[in-house]
PDB file of C-alpha atoms in Angstrom:
ATOM      1  CA  MET A1286      22.670 -13.861  32.689  1.00 82.00           C
ATOM      2  CA  THR A1287      20.444 -13.553  29.634  1.00 83.00           C
ATOM      3  CA  GLU A1288      17.533 -15.121  31.479  1.00 83.00           C
ATOM      4  CA  LEU A1289      18.138 -12.841  34.454  1.00 85.00           C
ATOM      5  CA  SER A1290      18.120  -9.855  32.109  1.00 85.00           C
ATOM      6  CA  ARG A1291      14.772 -10.960  30.689  1.00 85.00           C
ATOM      7  CA  GLN A1292      13.322 -11.351  34.192  1.00 85.00           C
ATOM      8  CA  THR A1293      14.552  -8.078  35.637  1.00 90.00           C
ATOM      9  CA  ASN A1294      16.670  -5.270  34.174  1.00 90.00           C
ATOM     10  CA  ASP A1295      20.262  -4.426  33.279  1.00 92.00           C
ATOM     11  CA  LYS A1296      20.999  -2.840  36.662  1.00 94.00           C
ATOM     12  CA  VAL A1297      20.215  -6.114  38.429  1.00 93.00           C
ATOM     13  CA  VAL A1298      22.391  -8.081  36.000  1.00 93.00           C
ATOM     14  CA  ILE A1299      25.298  -5.686  36.536  1.00 94.00           C
ATOM     15  CA  THR A1300      24.778  -5.866  40.306  1.00 95.00           C
ATOM     16  CA  VAL A1301      24.997  -9.665  40.285  1.00 95.00           C
ATOM     17  CA  TYR A1302      28.244  -9.664  38.305  1.00 95.00           C
ATOM     18  CA  ASP A1303      29.736  -6.765  40.265  1.00 95.00           C
ATOM     19  CA  THR A1304      28.910  -8.368  43.614  1.00 95.00           C
ATOM     20  CA  ILE A1305      30.553 -11.628  42.582  1.00 95.00           C
ATOM     21  CA  ALA A1306      33.630  -9.726  41.360  1.00 95.00           C
ATOM     22  CA  ARG A1307      33.911  -7.853  44.665  1.00 94.00           C
ATOM     23  CA  CYS A1308      33.551 -11.009  46.772  1.00 93.00           C
ATOM     24  CA  ARG A1309      35.735 -13.436  44.823  1.00 93.00           C
ATOM     25  CA  PRO A1310      39.245 -13.238  43.400  1.00 92.00           C
ATOM     26  CA  ARG A1311      37.998 -14.647  40.079  1.00 92.00           C
ATOM     27  CA  VAL A1312      34.679 -14.575  38.250  1.00 93.00           C
ATOM     28  CA  THR A1313      33.998 -17.665  36.172  1.00 93.00           C
ATOM     29  CA  GLY A1314      31.067 -18.429  33.921  1.00 92.00           C
ATOM     30  CA  GLU A1315      30.326 -21.466  36.047  1.00 93.00           C
ATOM     31  CA  LEU A1316      30.118 -19.375  39.215  1.00 93.00           C
ATOM     32  CA  VAL A1317      27.889 -16.768  37.547  1.00 93.00           C
ATOM     33  CA  GLU A1318      25.547 -19.486  36.255  1.00 92.00           C
ATOM     34  CA  LYS A1319      25.365 -21.079  39.691  1.00 92.00           C
ATOM     35  CA  MET A1320      24.631 -17.718  41.344  1.00 93.00           C
ATOM     36  CA  VAL A1321      21.863 -16.907  38.852  1.00 92.00           C
ATOM     37  CA  GLY A1322      20.400 -20.374  39.383  1.00 92.00           C
ATOM     38  CA  ASP A1323      20.591 -20.043  43.170  1.00 92.00           C
ATOM     39  CA  LEU A1324      18.890 -16.645  43.042  1.00 92.00           C
ATOM     40  CA  GLY A1325      15.900 -18.231  41.364  1.00 89.00           C
ATOM     41  CA  PHE A1326      13.080 -16.167  39.935  1.00 90.00           C
ATOM     42  CA  LEU A1327      13.286 -12.449  40.600  1.00 91.00           C
ATOM     43  CA  PRO A1328      10.423 -10.010  40.072  1.00 91.00           C
ATOM     44  CA  LYS A1329      10.690  -7.423  37.312  1.00 91.00           C
ATOM     45  CA  ASP A1330      10.933  -4.633  39.899  1.00 92.00           C
ATOM     46  CA  ALA A1331      13.685  -6.297  41.981  1.00 92.00           C
ATOM     47  CA  LYS A1332      15.920  -3.711  43.621  1.00 94.00           C
ATOM     48  CA  PRO A1333      19.636  -4.031  42.798  1.00 94.00           C
ATOM     49  CA  ALA A1334      20.588  -3.427  46.454  1.00 94.00           C
ATOM     50  CA  ASP A1335      18.385  -6.325  47.590  1.00 94.00           C
ATOM     51  CA  VAL A1336      19.784  -8.591  44.891  1.00 94.00           C
ATOM     52  CA  GLY A1337      23.352  -7.617  45.834  1.00 95.00           C
ATOM     53  CA  ARG A1338      22.686  -8.524  49.477  1.00 95.00           C
ATOM     54  CA  ARG A1339      21.227 -11.877  48.421  1.00 95.00           C
ATOM     55  CA  VAL A1340      24.228 -12.649  46.198  1.00 95.00           C
ATOM     56  CA  ARG A1341      26.605 -11.854  49.102  1.00 95.00           C
ATOM     57  CA  GLU A1342      24.579 -14.175  51.347  1.00 94.00           C
ATOM     58  CA  LEU A1343      24.801 -16.950  48.781  1.00 93.00           C
ATOM     59  CA  LEU A1344      28.534 -16.419  48.360  1.00 93.00           C
ATOM     60  CA  ASP A1345      29.056 -16.576  52.120  1.00 89.00           C
ATOM     61  CA  THR A1346      27.643 -20.096  52.413  1.00 78.00           C
ATOM     62  CA  PRO A1347      30.327 -22.711  53.221  1.00 64.00           C
ATOM     63  CA  GLU A1348      29.423 -24.764  50.117  1.00 57.00           C
ATOM     64  CA  GLU A1349      30.139 -21.811  47.807  1.00 44.00           C
ATOM     65  CA  LYS A1350      33.454 -21.088  49.504  1.00 50.00           C
ATOM     66  CA  ALA A1351      34.549 -24.698  49.029  1.00 51.00           C
ATOM     67  CA  ASP A1352      33.531 -24.621  45.357  1.00 53.00           C
ATOM     68  CA  ALA A1353      35.425 -21.389  44.765  1.00 53.00           C
ATOM     69  CA  GLU A1354      38.581 -22.735  46.409  1.00 53.00           C
ATOM     70  CA  GLU A1355      38.546 -25.982  44.418  1.00 54.00           C
ATOM     71  CA  LYS A1356      39.276 -24.547  41.011  1.00 54.00           C
ATOM     72  CA  GLY A1357      41.209 -27.474  39.586  1.00 56.00           C
ATOM     73  CA  ASP A1358      42.174 -25.433  36.543  1.00 60.00           C
ATOM     74  CA  GLY A1359      45.919 -25.474  37.125  1.00 60.00           C
ATOM     75  CA  VAL A1360      46.037 -21.763  37.951  1.00 62.00           C
ATOM     76  CA  PRO A1361      47.801 -21.154  41.268  1.00 57.00           C
ATOM     77  CA  ASP A1362      45.844 -19.295  43.913  1.00 59.00           C
ATOM     78  CA  ILE A1363      47.954 -16.294  44.884  1.00 59.00           C
ATOM     79  CA  SER A1364      45.274 -14.543  46.917  1.00 57.00           C
ATOM     80  CA  SER A1365      47.111 -15.180  50.198  1.00 55.00           C
ATOM     81  CA  LEU A1366      50.492 -13.815  49.118  1.00 56.00           C
ATOM     82  CA  GLY A1367      49.855 -10.445  50.718  1.00 55.00           C
ATOM     83  CA  GLY A1368      49.866 -12.079  54.163  1.00 55.00           C
ATOM     84  CA  LEU A1369      53.397 -13.474  53.979  1.00 51.00           C
ATOM     85  CA  PRO A1370      56.092 -11.935  56.183  1.00 53.00           C
ATOM     86  CA  LYS A1371      58.723  -9.801  54.470  1.00 54.00           C
ATOM     87  CA  MET A1372      62.114 -11.265  53.612  1.00 53.00           C
ATOM     88  CA  GLY A1373      64.503 -11.176  56.534  1.00 53.00           C
ATOM     89  CA  SER A1374      61.844 -10.677  59.166  1.00 49.00           C
ATOM     90  CA  ARG A1375      60.735 -12.931  61.936  1.00 53.00           C
ATOM     91  CA  GLY A1376      57.122 -12.504  62.920  1.00 52.00           C
ATOM     92  CA  GLY A1377      57.039  -8.935  61.730  1.00 51.00           C
ATOM     93  CA  SER A1378      60.177  -7.929  63.714  1.00 50.00           C
ATOM     94  CA  PRO A1379      63.315  -6.820  61.883  1.00 51.00           C
ATOM     95  CA  ALA A1380      66.010  -9.474  61.534  1.00 52.00           C
ATOM     96  CA  ILE A1381      68.622  -9.398  64.291  1.00 52.00           C
ATOM     97  CA  ALA A1382      72.248 -10.091  63.414  1.00 53.00           C
ATOM     98  CA  THR A1383      73.660 -12.960  65.472  1.00 55.00           C
ATOM     99  CA  THR A1384      77.337 -12.671  64.465  1.00 60.00           C
ATOM    100  CA  THR A1385      80.020 -10.950  66.488  1.00 59.00           C
ATOM    101  CA  PRO A1386      82.087  -8.178  64.933  1.00 61.00           C
ATOM    102  CA  ARG A1387      85.594  -9.084  63.725  1.00 66.00           C
ATOM    103  CA  GLY A1388      88.241  -9.248  66.325  1.00 61.00           C
ATOM    104  CA  GLU A1389      85.841  -9.680  69.235  1.00 59.00           C
ATOM    105  CA  GLY A1390      85.040 -12.843  71.098  1.00 57.00           C
ATOM    106  CA  HIS A1391      87.814 -15.160  69.812  1.00 57.00           C
TER     107      HIS A1391
END
């Protein structure tokens, strides 16, 4: 990030970090370094909006997604927990009791 700051300005540096943080569940130093390297040289007058779009494009490449998913740091990925069905429900429908009331049926 220091080199990026020397090339451009603080707004661009903040945009790069912020864009990564908005597009990924975790921001690691390794990912930031890779993004800065993939961006390459930027002109001094680079617009933060243009840089943000470019970072999103880079993050959307299949290679980047695979790298982000293969953390290997022993920290469980809980990003998908919000998509689990609620306890006692089947496919989003409320649970249906399958027992008969006492005294009926037998």
